[in-house]
Each structure stands twice: as C-alpha cells, then as structure tokens.
Amino acid sequence: MTDFSQLRIDGQRLWDSLMEMAQIGATEKGGCNRQALTDLDKQGRDLFVHWCKDAGCDVTIDKMGNIFARRQGNNPHLPPVLTGSHLDTQPTGGRFDGVYGVLAGLEVVRTLNDAGIETEAPLEVAVWTNEEGARFSPAMIGSGVWSGNFDLDYAYARADKEGKTFGKELARIGYKGKAPAQARPLSAAFEVHIEQGPILEAEQKQIGVLTGVQGMHWYDLTLIGQPCHAGPSPMEGRRDPFMGLHRILDALYKLAAEHAPWARATFGDIRVEPGSRNTVPEKLVLAVDLRHPDQNILNTMDQRFREIAARIADETGLEHQIRDEWRSPAVKFDEKCVEAVRSAVAELGYSNKEMVSGAGHDSVYISRVAPTSMIFVPCEKGLSHNEAEYAEPEDLEAGANVLLHAMLKMANSAV
C-alpha cells in the first residue's frame, strides 16, 4: 500500500487562491459581497471553473447551478468521494465562509496532481448554489434540491427583494445547467469550514472533528393586543404585546440556560404594527430561533416554548400565534467518515476537539443521502458573516491537510 504520510497541500497556493477569489466582490472593510446569482457570483464561479479545468477536472453543472468538478479515479465505476461548500456570501460577508471549503477541495486535487497520485474512486469538488440564503430564501437550497428536500419549481420561484426569481437569475448568469439536480451515489462527502464560533480559538485547538450539526427550529411568534394612545392610556389597563414579549423572552433565555451549554435561543428580527412612536402596537411579530444538538431536547424546548407563549399571552390578555418557518433536525454524521477525519488528525499530529456545528451547512442536506462529515478550523474571535472574518493561514493549511488525508482514506477504501 502506498505511503501517503508525508503528503501535504501547498498552503501558500491555497492562501493565494483564497485572496484572488476575495477580490471578486471585495468590500472597503476587507470582506466580500458576492451574493447568489449576481454578476459577481458569476465571476467567482467562472474563476473556479477555469481553475478546475486547468487542474484536469471534468466540470458538470446541474439544473440548480450546482457545480461538480471531477478528478477521475482508477475505477470510474466507484462512487466518488465529494468535498466542497459554497462561493456565495452575505452582503457584508468575509473571505473564508464557504469559499475555503471549495478551494481547499481544489487544493486537494492540485496536490494529488503534483504528486502524480491516482485514487481508486474519483474525487469531486462541489459548489452548492445559494447556501447563504441572503438573496433567496431559504438557505442551502442548492444542496436542498439536490438531496430531495425541496422541489425544483419551488426553488426557481424564490424571489429576492426586487422580485427577481431564482430561476431567471440562474439562467441570466449562464449557470442553469442540464444535469439533473438530484442525488447520486457517493462513497463519502466531506466539508471543511471555518468554525464561525469561538470554541476552537478559546481552547487553542487547531482542528474540530465534527460529529454532527445542531437541530434548528425557526418560528414566527405573533402577539396581538389592542392599539391605544401612549399618553392617555393607563399602564395597568393596556393589552400591550410588549408586556407579554418581555416575559416570553426572559422565559426562553431561562429555557436555554436549563439546557446549557449547547442550547441556543435567538431573536433576530421583530416588527410591530402600526409602528407609530406614540401608539401602543396592535400586533408584534418576533422571529424565534431555537437550537440543540440533541433532537429529544430540542423537541422538549419546542413544547416548552409553545406552553410559555400560550400561558403568558393568556395572563397578559393577548392573542398569540406560532408559525413554523423551518425545521432542520439534529444531524449525526456517518461514523466511518468521522473516523477518517479522526485518523487523519491523529496521523498529522494536530490538536483537536470533537464537537457539533452550531450553524447549518450544505452537509446537513448531503448527510441525508450520503455518508458525510465535516472539519472545522478556528476563526479569529469566532467572527463570521462579518467583513472582519479572519482565519490564520496555518490553520487553513492544517484543515486542508486533514481533508486531503480523509479523502484519500475513503477514496482508496471504496468498494
């Protein structure tokens, strides 16, 4: 058996590729604005495809605009080992979120080319469309359609704030491919990503070995009261949605504390009607995001949330409604893929921590149809979805080396 123990990626080449891609959509504060299916997204895609063809890959684009760059293996009949992430960003995004996972995959291909190594199974590097969901909701819709979780027509009908639809914009930039946007057999799938949180940095660990992804429930909570004048209306007689809201928020923060350290309760958006400074609002709508890696605990949090909202609304004389916006069940990654990452980390000698992802990734959907795992590297102060997002070159190199060796293990043991 060939000894790959000394094989390493070219860290400088990976960094240079990341910085060249970061010039497309570069912002004044050092980040990137390369939202899905914009002209800048097209430029980023075009550059990636150019690099892949230069590396000898065959490039296929499916009907969702997902890109697959394939490096052939000795046995073309074996299912490929896939890696990748996304090139689209938030409006004020960083230089590493998503794109690192794509270009680390390309660097694996380039490294194997340099070393003249052929794998048994083919390798593929994927770019998943609209992972961020910043322009078209919901997020992760490219991998979502591919994995059978969304319908193609539903995806094409998604519209941005200007009313432009996903399908028309995909065609406009020339990335509405002909290949079916549907899952096919994979030997394994890996995604390397910056952590987007502070844990690895705080614990001075270079690699996160991901065993799963937190479950996520999104809701819209509506509280309905009675509008009245801010001045003449006594406090004790009001049916004020905010009087119920502050108690609900306090109860949900306490609920998260009960299930610490992994429970999360977040309230990222609020709107009121009629929205006048001197009028008690009639209606309030709050976006609620609850998360936990244990699905049973998340289900308990869901039930408690409903009980809390109903009780407090009744006590404060309000009507309430809860609309389920999105549910992503907790994910447990494939043990063989996790073990491939563990083994690679051990052989390479990197400090590491086993953990679950607090954020959603395309791997959530891929894991429903293929054996999957993820690799994390630290990012400065845990910042992501932020122009100040930063990762050290040596950490990015380490993550790509782990990816290289995990992919080699799975590609050469595929049957």
mmCIF file of C-alpha atoms in Angstrom:
data_model
loop_
_atom_site.group_PDB
_atom_site.id
_atom_site.type_symbol
_atom_site.label_atom_id
_atom_site.label_comp_id
_atom_site.label_asym_id
_atom_site.label_seq_id
_atom_site.Cartn_x
_atom_site.Cartn_y
_atom_site.Cartn_z
ATOM 1 C CA MET A 1 0.000 0.000 0.000
ATOM 2 C CA THR A 2 1.294 3.444 -0.909
ATOM 3 C CA ASP A 3 2.549 5.549 1.996
ATOM 4 C CA PHE A 4 0.896 8.985 1.939
ATOM 5 C CA SER A 5 2.070 10.000 5.424
ATOM 6 C CA GLN A 6 4.389 12.776 4.179
ATOM 7 C CA LEU A 7 1.920 14.220 1.666
ATOM 8 C CA ARG A 8 0.865 17.825 2.367
ATOM 9 C CA ILE A 9 -1.045 20.502 0.491
ATOM 10 C CA ASP A 10 0.599 23.738 -0.669
ATOM 11 C CA GLY A 11 -0.520 26.217 1.980
ATOM 12 C CA GLN A 12 0.735 29.276 0.104
ATOM 13 C CA ARG A 13 -1.113 28.263 -3.068
ATOM 14 C CA LEU A 14 -4.315 27.768 -1.082
ATOM 15 C CA TRP A 15 -3.935 31.210 0.544
ATOM 16 C CA ASP A 16 -3.188 32.873 -2.799
ATOM 17 C CA SER A 17 -6.296 31.293 -4.338
ATOM 18 C CA LEU A 18 -8.441 32.475 -1.433
ATOM 19 C CA MET A 19 -7.104 36.014 -1.746
ATOM 20 C CA GLU A 20 -7.624 36.066 -5.525
ATOM 21 C CA MET A 21 -11.216 34.900 -5.136
ATOM 22 C CA ALA A 22 -11.712 37.506 -2.383
ATOM 23 C CA GLN A 23 -11.014 40.278 -4.896
ATOM 24 C CA ILE A 24 -14.323 39.421 -6.581
ATOM 25 C CA GLY A 25 -16.901 41.374 -4.608
ATOM 26 C CA ALA A 26 -14.281 42.860 -2.277
ATOM 27 C CA THR A 27 -15.651 45.425 0.189
ATOM 28 C CA GLU A 28 -13.950 48.500 1.612
ATOM 29 C CA LYS A 29 -13.723 46.886 5.052
ATOM 30 C CA GLY A 30 -11.873 43.828 3.767
ATOM 31 C CA GLY A 31 -14.782 41.447 3.329
ATOM 32 C CA CYS A 32 -16.799 40.156 0.374
ATOM 33 C CA ASN A 33 -20.233 40.830 -1.096
ATOM 34 C CA ARG A 34 -20.782 38.075 -3.651
ATOM 35 C CA GLN A 35 -24.435 37.197 -3.246
ATOM 36 C CA ALA A 36 -26.016 34.257 -5.048
ATOM 37 C CA LEU A 37 -26.691 34.566 -8.790
ATOM 38 C CA THR A 38 -25.377 38.120 -9.100
ATOM 39 C CA ASP A 39 -22.821 39.145 -11.704
ATOM 40 C CA LEU A 40 -20.157 38.877 -9.007
ATOM 41 C CA ASP A 41 -21.264 35.333 -8.181
ATOM 42 C CA LYS A 42 -20.884 34.528 -11.875
ATOM 43 C CA GLN A 43 -17.345 35.924 -11.858
ATOM 44 C CA GLY A 44 -16.439 33.778 -8.849
ATOM 45 C CA ARG A 45 -17.944 30.697 -10.472
ATOM 46 C CA ASP A 46 -16.158 31.385 -13.748
ATOM 47 C CA LEU A 47 -12.804 31.647 -11.970
ATOM 48 C CA PHE A 48 -13.391 28.404 -10.083
ATOM 49 C CA VAL A 49 -14.397 26.540 -13.247
ATOM 50 C CA HIS A 50 -11.298 27.906 -15.026
ATOM 51 C CA TRP A 51 -9.054 26.675 -12.201
ATOM 52 C CA CYS A 52 -10.713 23.261 -12.188
ATOM 53 C CA LYS A 53 -10.281 22.768 -15.918
ATOM 54 C CA ASP A 54 -6.642 23.802 -15.607
ATOM 55 C CA ALA A 55 -6.325 21.066 -12.961
ATOM 56 C CA GLY A 56 -7.664 18.489 -15.434
ATOM 57 C CA CYS A 57 -11.141 18.146 -13.944
ATOM 58 C CA ASP A 58 -14.325 17.455 -15.855
ATOM 59 C CA VAL A 59 -16.918 20.071 -14.907
ATOM 60 C CA THR A 60 -20.667 19.408 -14.748
ATOM 61 C CA ILE A 61 -23.383 21.931 -13.855
ATOM 62 C CA ASP A 62 -26.838 20.786 -12.793
ATOM 63 C CA LYS A 63 -30.238 22.465 -13.129
ATOM 64 C CA MET A 64 -29.752 24.264 -9.801
ATOM 65 C CA GLY A 65 -26.411 25.697 -10.834
ATOM 66 C CA ASN A 66 -24.533 23.337 -8.523
ATOM 67 C CA ILE A 67 -21.026 22.799 -9.944
ATOM 68 C CA PHE A 68 -19.206 19.455 -9.774
ATOM 69 C CA ALA A 69 -15.522 19.286 -10.758
ATOM 70 C CA ARG A 70 -14.471 15.639 -11.129
ATOM 71 C CA ARG A 71 -10.977 14.184 -10.933
ATOM 72 C CA GLN A 72 -11.171 10.706 -12.398
ATOM 73 C CA GLY A 73 -10.064 7.668 -10.394
ATOM 74 C CA ASN A 74 -8.601 4.321 -11.340
ATOM 75 C CA ASN A 75 -12.037 2.751 -11.070
ATOM 76 C CA PRO A 76 -14.628 5.044 -12.698
ATOM 77 C CA HIS A 77 -17.398 2.704 -11.565
ATOM 78 C CA LEU A 78 -16.839 3.522 -7.906
ATOM 79 C CA PRO A 79 -18.962 6.315 -6.417
ATOM 80 C CA PRO A 80 -16.886 9.467 -5.974
ATOM 81 C CA VAL A 81 -15.635 10.990 -2.736
ATOM 82 C CA LEU A 82 -17.030 14.517 -2.720
ATOM 83 C CA THR A 83 -15.990 17.687 -0.969
ATOM 84 C CA GLY A 84 -16.995 21.331 -1.327
ATOM 85 C CA SER A 85 -19.071 24.154 0.059
ATOM 86 C CA HIS A 86 -20.277 27.446 -1.458
ATOM 87 C CA LEU A 87 -18.969 30.611 -3.134
ATOM 88 C CA ASP A 88 -21.884 32.963 -2.358
ATOM 89 C CA THR A 89 -21.564 35.326 0.601
ATOM 90 C CA GLN A 90 -23.584 37.525 2.891
ATOM 91 C CA PRO A 91 -23.937 41.210 1.852
ATOM 92 C CA THR A 92 -21.233 42.043 4.397
ATOM 93 C CA GLY A 93 -19.560 38.645 4.393
ATOM 94 C CA GLY A 94 -15.994 37.526 4.858
ATOM 95 C CA ARG A 95 -13.249 35.983 2.738
ATOM 96 C CA PHE A 96 -13.420 32.440 4.138
ATOM 97 C CA ASP A 97 -17.013 31.353 4.870
ATOM 98 C CA GLY A 98 -17.869 28.746 2.247
ATOM 99 C CA VAL A 99 -15.132 29.612 -0.215
ATOM 100 C CA TYR A 100 -12.478 27.962 1.972
ATOM 101 C CA GLY A 101 -14.278 24.621 1.687
ATOM 102 C CA VAL A 102 -14.416 24.946 -2.097
ATOM 103 C CA LEU A 103 -10.810 25.998 -2.624
ATOM 104 C CA ALA A 104 -9.455 23.503 -0.078
ATOM 105 C CA GLY A 105 -11.084 20.832 -2.234
ATOM 106 C CA LEU A 106 -9.410 22.270 -5.327
ATOM 107 C CA GLU A 107 -6.098 22.323 -3.458
ATOM 108 C CA VAL A 108 -6.504 18.600 -2.710
ATOM 109 C CA VAL A 109 -6.848 17.972 -6.455
ATOM 110 C CA ARG A 110 -3.823 20.150 -7.266
ATOM 111 C CA THR A 111 -1.724 18.414 -4.600
ATOM 112 C CA LEU A 112 -2.554 14.957 -5.923
ATOM 113 C CA ASN A 113 -1.756 16.139 -9.439
ATOM 114 C CA ASP A 114 1.631 17.458 -8.305
ATOM 115 C CA ALA A 115 2.426 14.143 -6.596
ATOM 116 C CA GLY A 116 1.189 12.025 -9.512
ATOM 117 C CA ILE A 117 -1.202 10.139 -7.225
ATOM 118 C CA GLU A 118 -4.292 8.436 -8.612
ATOM 119 C CA THR A 119 -7.084 7.441 -6.239
ATOM 120 C CA GLU A 120 -9.222 4.354 -6.697
ATOM 121 C CA ALA A 121 -12.527 6.244 -6.530
ATOM 122 C CA PRO A 122 -12.986 9.526 -8.377
ATOM 123 C CA LEU A 123 -12.882 12.777 -6.397
ATOM 124 C CA GLU A 124 -15.295 15.665 -6.852
ATOM 125 C CA VAL A 125 -15.280 19.270 -5.669
ATOM 126 C CA ALA A 126 -18.743 20.818 -5.423
ATOM 127 C CA VAL A 127 -20.018 24.385 -5.332
ATOM 128 C CA TRP A 128 -23.537 24.450 -3.877
ATOM 129 C CA THR A 129 -25.815 27.270 -5.012
ATOM 130 C CA ASN A 130 -27.288 29.830 -2.579
ATOM 131 C CA GLU A 131 -26.047 28.312 0.652
ATOM 132 C CA GLU A 132 -26.282 31.622 2.489
ATOM 133 C CA GLY A 133 -29.916 32.401 1.682
ATOM 134 C CA ALA A 134 -29.010 36.106 1.833
ATOM 135 C CA ARG A 135 -30.619 36.906 -1.509
ATOM 136 C CA PHE A 136 -33.030 33.993 -1.959
ATOM 137 C CA SER A 137 -34.739 32.275 0.977
ATOM 138 C CA PRO A 138 -34.429 29.574 2.211
ATOM 139 C CA ALA A 139 -30.731 28.945 2.742
ATOM 140 C CA MET A 140 -28.935 25.855 1.415
ATOM 141 C CA ILE A 141 -31.463 25.476 -1.374
ATOM 142 C CA GLY A 142 -28.940 24.177 -3.943
ATOM 143 C CA SER A 143 -27.986 21.183 -1.824
ATOM 144 C CA GLY A 144 -31.585 21.034 -0.604
ATOM 145 C CA VAL A 145 -32.984 20.403 -4.085
ATOM 146 C CA TRP A 146 -30.128 18.018 -4.930
ATOM 147 C CA SER A 147 -30.858 15.935 -1.828
ATOM 148 C CA GLY A 148 -34.612 15.847 -2.483
ATOM 149 C CA ASN A 149 -35.672 18.210 0.313
ATOM 150 C CA PHE A 150 -37.008 20.941 -1.993
ATOM 151 C CA ASP A 151 -38.783 20.825 -5.325
ATOM 152 C CA LEU A 152 -37.028 22.335 -8.364
ATOM 153 C CA ASP A 153 -40.004 24.505 -9.328
ATOM 154 C CA TYR A 154 -40.230 25.781 -5.754
ATOM 155 C CA ALA A 155 -36.576 26.804 -5.922
ATOM 156 C CA TYR A 156 -36.950 28.514 -9.299
ATOM 157 C CA ALA A 157 -39.888 30.556 -7.958
ATOM 158 C CA ARG A 158 -37.966 32.014 -4.982
ATOM 159 C CA ALA A 159 -37.724 35.779 -5.390
ATOM 160 C CA ASP A 160 -35.331 38.377 -3.995
ATOM 161 C CA LYS A 161 -36.399 41.740 -2.556
ATOM 162 C CA GLU A 162 -36.576 43.230 -6.050
ATOM 163 C CA GLY A 163 -38.872 40.461 -7.281
ATOM 164 C CA LYS A 164 -36.214 38.747 -9.416
ATOM 165 C CA THR A 165 -36.679 34.997 -9.367
ATOM 166 C CA PHE A 166 -34.054 32.373 -8.707
ATOM 167 C CA GLY A 167 -34.757 30.529 -11.950
ATOM 168 C CA LYS A 168 -34.467 33.587 -14.188
ATOM 169 C CA GLU A 169 -31.335 34.855 -12.459
ATOM 170 C CA LEU A 170 -29.737 31.400 -12.709
ATOM 171 C CA ALA A 171 -30.346 31.413 -16.447
ATOM 172 C CA ARG A 172 -29.227 35.042 -16.807
ATOM 173 C CA ILE A 173 -25.759 34.358 -15.429
ATOM 174 C CA GLY A 174 -25.405 31.219 -17.561
ATOM 175 C CA TYR A 175 -25.391 28.624 -14.792
ATOM 176 C CA LYS A 176 -28.702 26.865 -15.363
ATOM 177 C CA GLY A 177 -27.161 23.530 -16.259
ATOM 178 C CA LYS A 178 -28.689 20.480 -17.887
ATOM 179 C CA ALA A 179 -27.648 17.739 -15.466
ATOM 180 C CA PRO A 180 -30.389 16.533 -13.096
ATOM 181 C CA ALA A 181 -30.316 18.263 -9.704
ATOM 182 C CA GLN A 182 -30.692 15.046 -7.780
ATOM 183 C CA ALA A 183 -28.595 12.869 -5.514
ATOM 184 C CA ARG A 184 -26.432 10.086 -6.844
ATOM 185 C CA PRO A 185 -24.258 7.531 -5.035
ATOM 186 C CA LEU A 186 -21.236 8.901 -3.150
ATOM 187 C CA SER A 187 -18.581 6.922 -1.314
ATOM 188 C CA ALA A 188 -18.265 9.791 1.167
ATOM 189 C CA ALA A 189 -18.697 13.549 1.459
ATOM 190 C CA PHE A 190 -16.577 15.986 3.455
ATOM 191 C CA GLU A 191 -16.829 19.727 4.051
ATOM 192 C CA VAL A 192 -14.069 21.798 5.638
ATOM 193 C CA HIS A 193 -15.150 25.149 7.067
ATOM 194 C CA ILE A 194 -14.137 27.883 9.467
ATOM 195 C CA GLU A 195 -15.828 27.287 12.807
ATOM 196 C CA GLN A 196 -17.856 30.546 12.820
ATOM 197 C CA GLY A 197 -17.667 30.403 16.604
ATOM 198 C CA PRO A 198 -15.085 30.931 19.365
ATOM 199 C CA ILE A 199 -14.615 27.438 20.817
ATOM 200 C CA LEU A 200 -11.518 26.201 18.956
ATOM 201 C CA GLU A 201 -9.711 29.504 19.377
ATOM 202 C CA ALA A 202 -10.555 29.688 23.090
ATOM 203 C CA GLU A 203 -9.364 26.123 23.689
ATOM 204 C CA GLN A 204 -6.334 26.546 21.398
ATOM 205 C CA LYS A 205 -7.292 23.606 19.202
ATOM 206 C CA GLN A 206 -6.393 23.611 15.539
ATOM 207 C CA ILE A 207 -8.989 21.156 14.203
ATOM 208 C CA GLY A 208 -12.615 20.489 15.012
ATOM 209 C CA VAL A 209 -13.717 16.911 14.311
ATOM 210 C CA LEU A 210 -17.428 17.256 13.634
ATOM 211 C CA THR A 211 -19.755 14.519 14.820
ATOM 212 C CA GLY A 212 -22.971 16.304 13.865
ATOM 213 C CA VAL A 213 -24.929 19.524 13.473
ATOM 214 C CA GLN A 214 -27.349 21.119 15.912
ATOM 215 C CA GLY A 215 -31.044 20.776 15.233
ATOM 216 C CA MET A 216 -32.702 24.082 14.379
ATOM 217 C CA HIS A 217 -36.306 25.246 14.664
ATOM 218 C CA TRP A 218 -37.364 28.632 13.280
ATOM 219 C CA TYR A 219 -40.698 30.231 14.189
ATOM 220 C CA ASP A 220 -42.644 33.453 13.814
ATOM 221 C CA LEU A 221 -44.362 34.312 17.099
ATOM 222 C CA THR A 222 -47.251 36.782 16.733
ATOM 223 C CA LEU A 223 -48.722 38.613 19.734
ATOM 224 C CA ILE A 224 -51.945 40.571 19.192
ATOM 225 C CA GLY A 225 -53.213 43.208 21.618
ATOM 226 C CA GLN A 226 -55.148 46.452 21.330
ATOM 227 C CA PRO A 227 -53.754 49.713 19.906
ATOM 228 C CA CYS A 228 -54.231 52.826 22.029
ATOM 229 C CA HIS A 229 -52.730 56.260 22.636
ATOM 230 C CA ALA A 230 -49.412 56.283 24.510
ATOM 231 C CA GLY A 231 -50.384 59.243 26.690
ATOM 232 C CA PRO A 232 -53.947 58.851 28.000
ATOM 233 C CA SER A 233 -53.921 55.029 28.343
ATOM 234 C CA PRO A 234 -53.051 53.815 31.890
ATOM 235 C CA MET A 235 -50.357 51.157 32.034
ATOM 236 C CA GLU A 236 -52.469 48.715 34.063
ATOM 237 C CA GLY A 237 -55.296 48.614 31.517
ATOM 238 C CA ARG A 238 -53.308 48.034 28.389
ATOM 239 C CA ARG A 239 -53.254 44.952 26.192
ATOM 240 C CA ASP A 240 -49.715 45.670 25.044
ATOM 241 C CA PRO A 241 -47.852 42.969 23.069
ATOM 242 C CA PHE A 242 -44.559 44.168 24.539
ATOM 243 C CA MET A 243 -45.796 43.433 28.049
ATOM 244 C CA GLY A 244 -46.124 39.788 27.043
ATOM 245 C CA LEU A 245 -42.996 39.803 24.922
ATOM 246 C CA HIS A 246 -40.500 40.704 27.639
ATOM 247 C CA ARG A 247 -41.788 37.885 29.832
ATOM 248 C CA ILE A 248 -41.601 35.388 26.951
ATOM 249 C CA LEU A 249 -38.047 36.446 26.141
ATOM 250 C CA ASP A 250 -36.986 36.043 29.768
ATOM 251 C CA ALA A 251 -38.585 32.598 29.959
ATOM 252 C CA LEU A 252 -36.911 31.425 26.735
ATOM 253 C CA TYR A 253 -33.484 32.645 27.835
ATOM 254 C CA LYS A 254 -34.001 30.687 31.062
ATOM 255 C CA LEU A 255 -35.076 27.666 28.999
ATOM 256 C CA ALA A 256 -31.802 27.820 27.063
ATOM 257 C CA ALA A 257 -29.887 28.090 30.346
ATOM 258 C CA GLU A 258 -31.627 24.934 31.608
ATOM 259 C CA HIS A 259 -30.148 23.021 28.685
ATOM 260 C CA ALA A 260 -26.697 24.656 28.666
ATOM 261 C CA PRO A 261 -24.094 24.588 27.269
ATOM 262 C CA TRP A 262 -25.437 23.617 23.833
ATOM 263 C CA ALA A 263 -28.949 25.099 23.803
ATOM 264 C CA ARG A 264 -29.468 28.306 21.843
ATOM 265 C CA ALA A 265 -32.337 30.827 21.852
ATOM 266 C CA THR A 266 -32.070 33.745 19.431
ATOM 267 C CA PHE A 267 -34.463 36.533 18.441
ATOM 268 C CA GLY A 268 -33.076 38.102 15.288
ATOM 269 C CA ASP A 269 -35.963 40.135 13.923
ATOM 270 C CA ILE A 270 -39.010 41.984 15.261
ATOM 271 C CA ARG A 271 -41.695 44.104 13.635
ATOM 272 C CA VAL A 272 -44.734 45.875 15.020
ATOM 273 C CA GLU A 273 -47.941 47.317 13.626
ATOM 274 C CA PRO A 274 -48.905 50.070 13.206
ATOM 275 C CA GLY A 275 -45.346 51.083 14.063
ATOM 276 C CA SER A 276 -46.052 54.562 15.421
ATOM 277 C CA ARG A 277 -43.928 56.073 18.184
ATOM 278 C CA ASN A 278 -46.878 57.238 20.310
ATOM 279 C CA THR A 279 -49.220 54.269 19.804
ATOM 280 C CA VAL A 280 -49.290 51.009 21.729
ATOM 281 C CA PRO A 281 -48.924 48.439 18.929
ATOM 282 C CA GLU A 282 -51.739 46.151 17.936
ATOM 283 C CA LYS A 283 -49.506 43.376 16.639
ATOM 284 C CA LEU A 284 -45.944 42.231 17.176
ATOM 285 C CA VAL A 285 -44.149 39.532 15.167
ATOM 286 C CA LEU A 286 -40.935 38.044 16.569
ATOM 287 C CA ALA A 287 -38.522 35.696 14.767
ATOM 288 C CA VAL A 288 -37.531 32.883 17.139
ATOM 289 C CA ASP A 289 -34.589 30.505 16.553
ATOM 290 C CA LEU A 290 -34.158 27.528 18.924
ATOM 291 C CA ARG A 291 -31.259 25.065 18.573
ATOM 292 C CA HIS A 292 -29.797 21.990 20.259
ATOM 293 C CA PRO A 293 -27.691 19.033 19.020
ATOM 294 C CA ASP A 294 -29.917 16.507 20.824
ATOM 295 C CA GLN A 295 -33.199 16.212 18.937
ATOM 296 C CA ASN A 296 -35.062 14.983 22.012
ATOM 297 C CA ILE A 297 -34.023 18.062 23.980
ATOM 298 C CA LEU A 298 -34.894 20.303 21.030
ATOM 299 C CA ASN A 299 -38.335 18.706 20.911
ATOM 300 C CA THR A 300 -38.718 19.450 24.632
ATOM 301 C CA MET A 301 -37.683 23.064 24.029
ATOM 302 C CA ASP A 302 -40.250 23.286 21.241
ATOM 303 C CA GLN A 303 -43.042 22.088 23.519
ATOM 304 C CA ARG A 304 -41.973 24.356 26.367
ATOM 305 C CA PHE A 305 -41.864 27.354 24.010
ATOM 306 C CA ARG A 306 -45.459 26.714 22.979
ATOM 307 C CA GLU A 307 -46.549 26.355 26.596
ATOM 308 C CA ILE A 308 -44.706 29.522 27.655
ATOM 309 C CA ALA A 309 -46.196 31.596 24.833
ATOM 310 C CA ALA A 310 -49.733 30.356 25.494
ATOM 311 C CA ARG A 311 -49.538 30.917 29.252
ATOM 312 C CA ILE A 312 -48.053 34.405 29.112
ATOM 313 C CA ALA A 313 -50.334 35.544 26.307
ATOM 314 C CA ASP A 314 -53.322 34.458 28.391
ATOM 315 C CA GLU A 315 -52.010 36.179 31.520
ATOM 316 C CA THR A 316 -51.419 39.467 29.660
ATOM 317 C CA GLY A 317 -54.725 39.457 27.733
ATOM 318 C CA LEU A 318 -53.132 38.845 24.345
ATOM 319 C CA GLU A 319 -53.891 36.575 21.420
ATOM 320 C CA HIS A 320 -50.936 34.619 20.075
ATOM 321 C CA GLN A 321 -49.981 32.528 17.062
ATOM 322 C CA ILE A 322 -46.888 30.439 16.358
ATOM 323 C CA ARG A 323 -45.977 29.727 12.743
ATOM 324 C CA ASP A 324 -43.323 27.124 11.998
ATOM 325 C CA GLU A 325 -40.967 28.720 9.467
ATOM 326 C CA TRP A 326 -38.304 25.995 9.097
ATOM 327 C CA ARG A 327 -37.125 22.847 10.801
ATOM 328 C CA SER A 328 -33.762 21.174 10.397
ATOM 329 C CA PRO A 329 -33.474 18.074 12.579
ATOM 330 C CA ALA A 330 -30.277 17.385 14.504
ATOM 331 C CA VAL A 331 -27.712 15.583 12.351
ATOM 332 C CA LYS A 332 -25.394 12.766 13.385
ATOM 333 C CA PHE A 333 -22.583 12.323 10.872
ATOM 334 C CA ASP A 334 -21.522 8.973 9.419
ATOM 335 C CA GLU A 335 -19.175 7.163 11.794
ATOM 336 C CA LYS A 336 -16.810 5.939 9.048
ATOM 337 C CA CYS A 337 -16.414 9.477 7.725
ATOM 338 C CA VAL A 338 -15.884 10.852 11.245
ATOM 339 C CA GLU A 339 -13.295 8.132 11.857
ATOM 340 C CA ALA A 340 -11.496 9.045 8.608
ATOM 341 C CA VAL A 341 -11.171 12.604 9.923
ATOM 342 C CA ARG A 342 -10.079 11.387 13.385
ATOM 343 C CA SER A 343 -7.458 9.137 11.829
ATOM 344 C CA ALA A 344 -6.145 11.910 9.581
ATOM 345 C CA VAL A 345 -5.867 14.317 12.514
ATOM 346 C CA ALA A 346 -4.008 11.713 14.598
ATOM 347 C CA GLU A 347 -1.544 10.933 11.816
ATOM 348 C CA LEU A 348 -0.896 14.612 11.147
ATOM 349 C CA GLY A 349 -0.496 15.400 14.842
ATOM 350 C CA TYR A 350 -2.848 18.382 15.063
ATOM 351 C CA SER A 351 -4.501 19.413 18.325
ATOM 352 C CA ASN A 352 -8.221 18.798 18.021
ATOM 353 C CA LYS A 353 -11.631 18.708 19.642
ATOM 354 C CA GLU A 354 -14.721 16.679 18.811
ATOM 355 C CA MET A 355 -17.719 18.975 18.507
ATOM 356 C CA VAL A 356 -21.027 19.662 16.805
ATOM 357 C CA SER A 357 -21.717 22.531 14.441
ATOM 358 C CA GLY A 358 -23.880 25.321 15.749
ATOM 359 C CA ALA A 359 -24.591 26.610 12.233
ATOM 360 C CA GLY A 360 -26.293 24.971 9.282
ATOM 361 C CA HIS A 361 -24.204 23.860 6.290
ATOM 362 C CA ASP A 362 -24.818 22.099 2.993
ATOM 363 C CA SER A 363 -23.565 18.953 4.739
ATOM 364 C CA VAL A 364 -26.852 18.890 6.658
ATOM 365 C CA TYR A 365 -28.704 18.011 3.464
ATOM 366 C CA ILE A 366 -25.903 15.919 1.937
ATOM 367 C CA SER A 367 -25.847 13.747 5.079
ATOM 368 C CA ARG A 368 -29.440 12.688 4.391
ATOM 369 C CA VAL A 369 -28.409 10.909 1.190
ATOM 370 C CA ALA A 370 -24.693 10.108 1.601
ATOM 371 C CA PRO A 371 -22.097 9.287 4.285
ATOM 372 C CA THR A 372 -20.870 12.700 5.438
ATOM 373 C CA SER A 373 -18.684 14.522 7.938
ATOM 374 C CA MET A 374 -17.124 17.956 8.445
ATOM 375 C CA ILE A 375 -13.840 19.519 9.557
ATOM 376 C CA PHE A 376 -13.555 22.871 11.367
ATOM 377 C CA VAL A 377 -10.653 25.270 11.761
ATOM 378 C CA PRO A 378 -10.575 28.263 14.141
ATOM 379 C CA CYS A 379 -11.533 31.778 13.100
ATOM 380 C CA GLU A 380 -10.488 34.933 14.901
ATOM 381 C CA LYS A 381 -12.810 35.842 17.795
ATOM 382 C CA GLY A 382 -15.407 33.489 16.310
ATOM 383 C CA LEU A 383 -16.472 36.173 13.830
ATOM 384 C CA SER A 384 -18.257 35.152 10.644
ATOM 385 C CA HIS A 385 -20.907 36.706 8.383
ATOM 386 C CA ASN A 386 -18.728 39.736 9.015
ATOM 387 C CA GLU A 387 -16.193 41.653 6.932
ATOM 388 C CA ALA A 388 -13.665 41.252 9.760
ATOM 389 C CA GLU A 389 -13.803 37.444 9.428
ATOM 390 C CA TYR A 390 -10.266 36.015 9.542
ATOM 391 C CA ALA A 391 -8.506 32.673 9.752
ATOM 392 C CA GLU A 392 -4.780 32.091 10.128
ATOM 393 C CA PRO A 393 -3.042 30.650 7.024
ATOM 394 C CA GLU A 394 -1.506 27.809 9.040
ATOM 395 C CA ASP A 395 -4.930 26.772 10.358
ATOM 396 C CA LEU A 396 -6.410 26.815 6.864
ATOM 397 C CA GLU A 397 -3.481 24.706 5.697
ATOM 398 C CA ALA A 398 -3.996 22.244 8.550
ATOM 399 C CA GLY A 399 -7.692 21.841 7.748
ATOM 400 C CA ALA A 400 -6.919 21.208 4.088
ATOM 401 C CA ASN A 401 -4.309 18.600 5.046
ATOM 402 C CA VAL A 402 -6.889 16.791 7.166
ATOM 403 C CA LEU A 403 -9.330 16.968 4.245
ATOM 404 C CA LEU A 404 -6.673 15.564 1.884
ATOM 405 C CA HIS A 405 -5.917 12.556 4.072
ATOM 406 C CA ALA A 406 -9.561 11.855 4.964
ATOM 407 C CA MET A 407 -10.488 11.887 1.272
ATOM 408 C CA LEU A 408 -7.574 9.616 0.400
ATOM 409 C CA LYS A 409 -8.649 7.119 3.049
ATOM 410 C CA MET A 410 -12.196 6.967 1.768
ATOM 411 C CA ALA A 411 -11.305 7.041 -1.935
ATOM 412 C CA ASN A 412 -8.834 4.163 -1.618
ATOM 413 C CA SER A 413 -11.066 2.035 0.599
ATOM 414 C CA ALA A 414 -14.217 2.478 -1.513
ATOM 415 C CA VAL A 415 -15.805 -0.757 -2.709
#
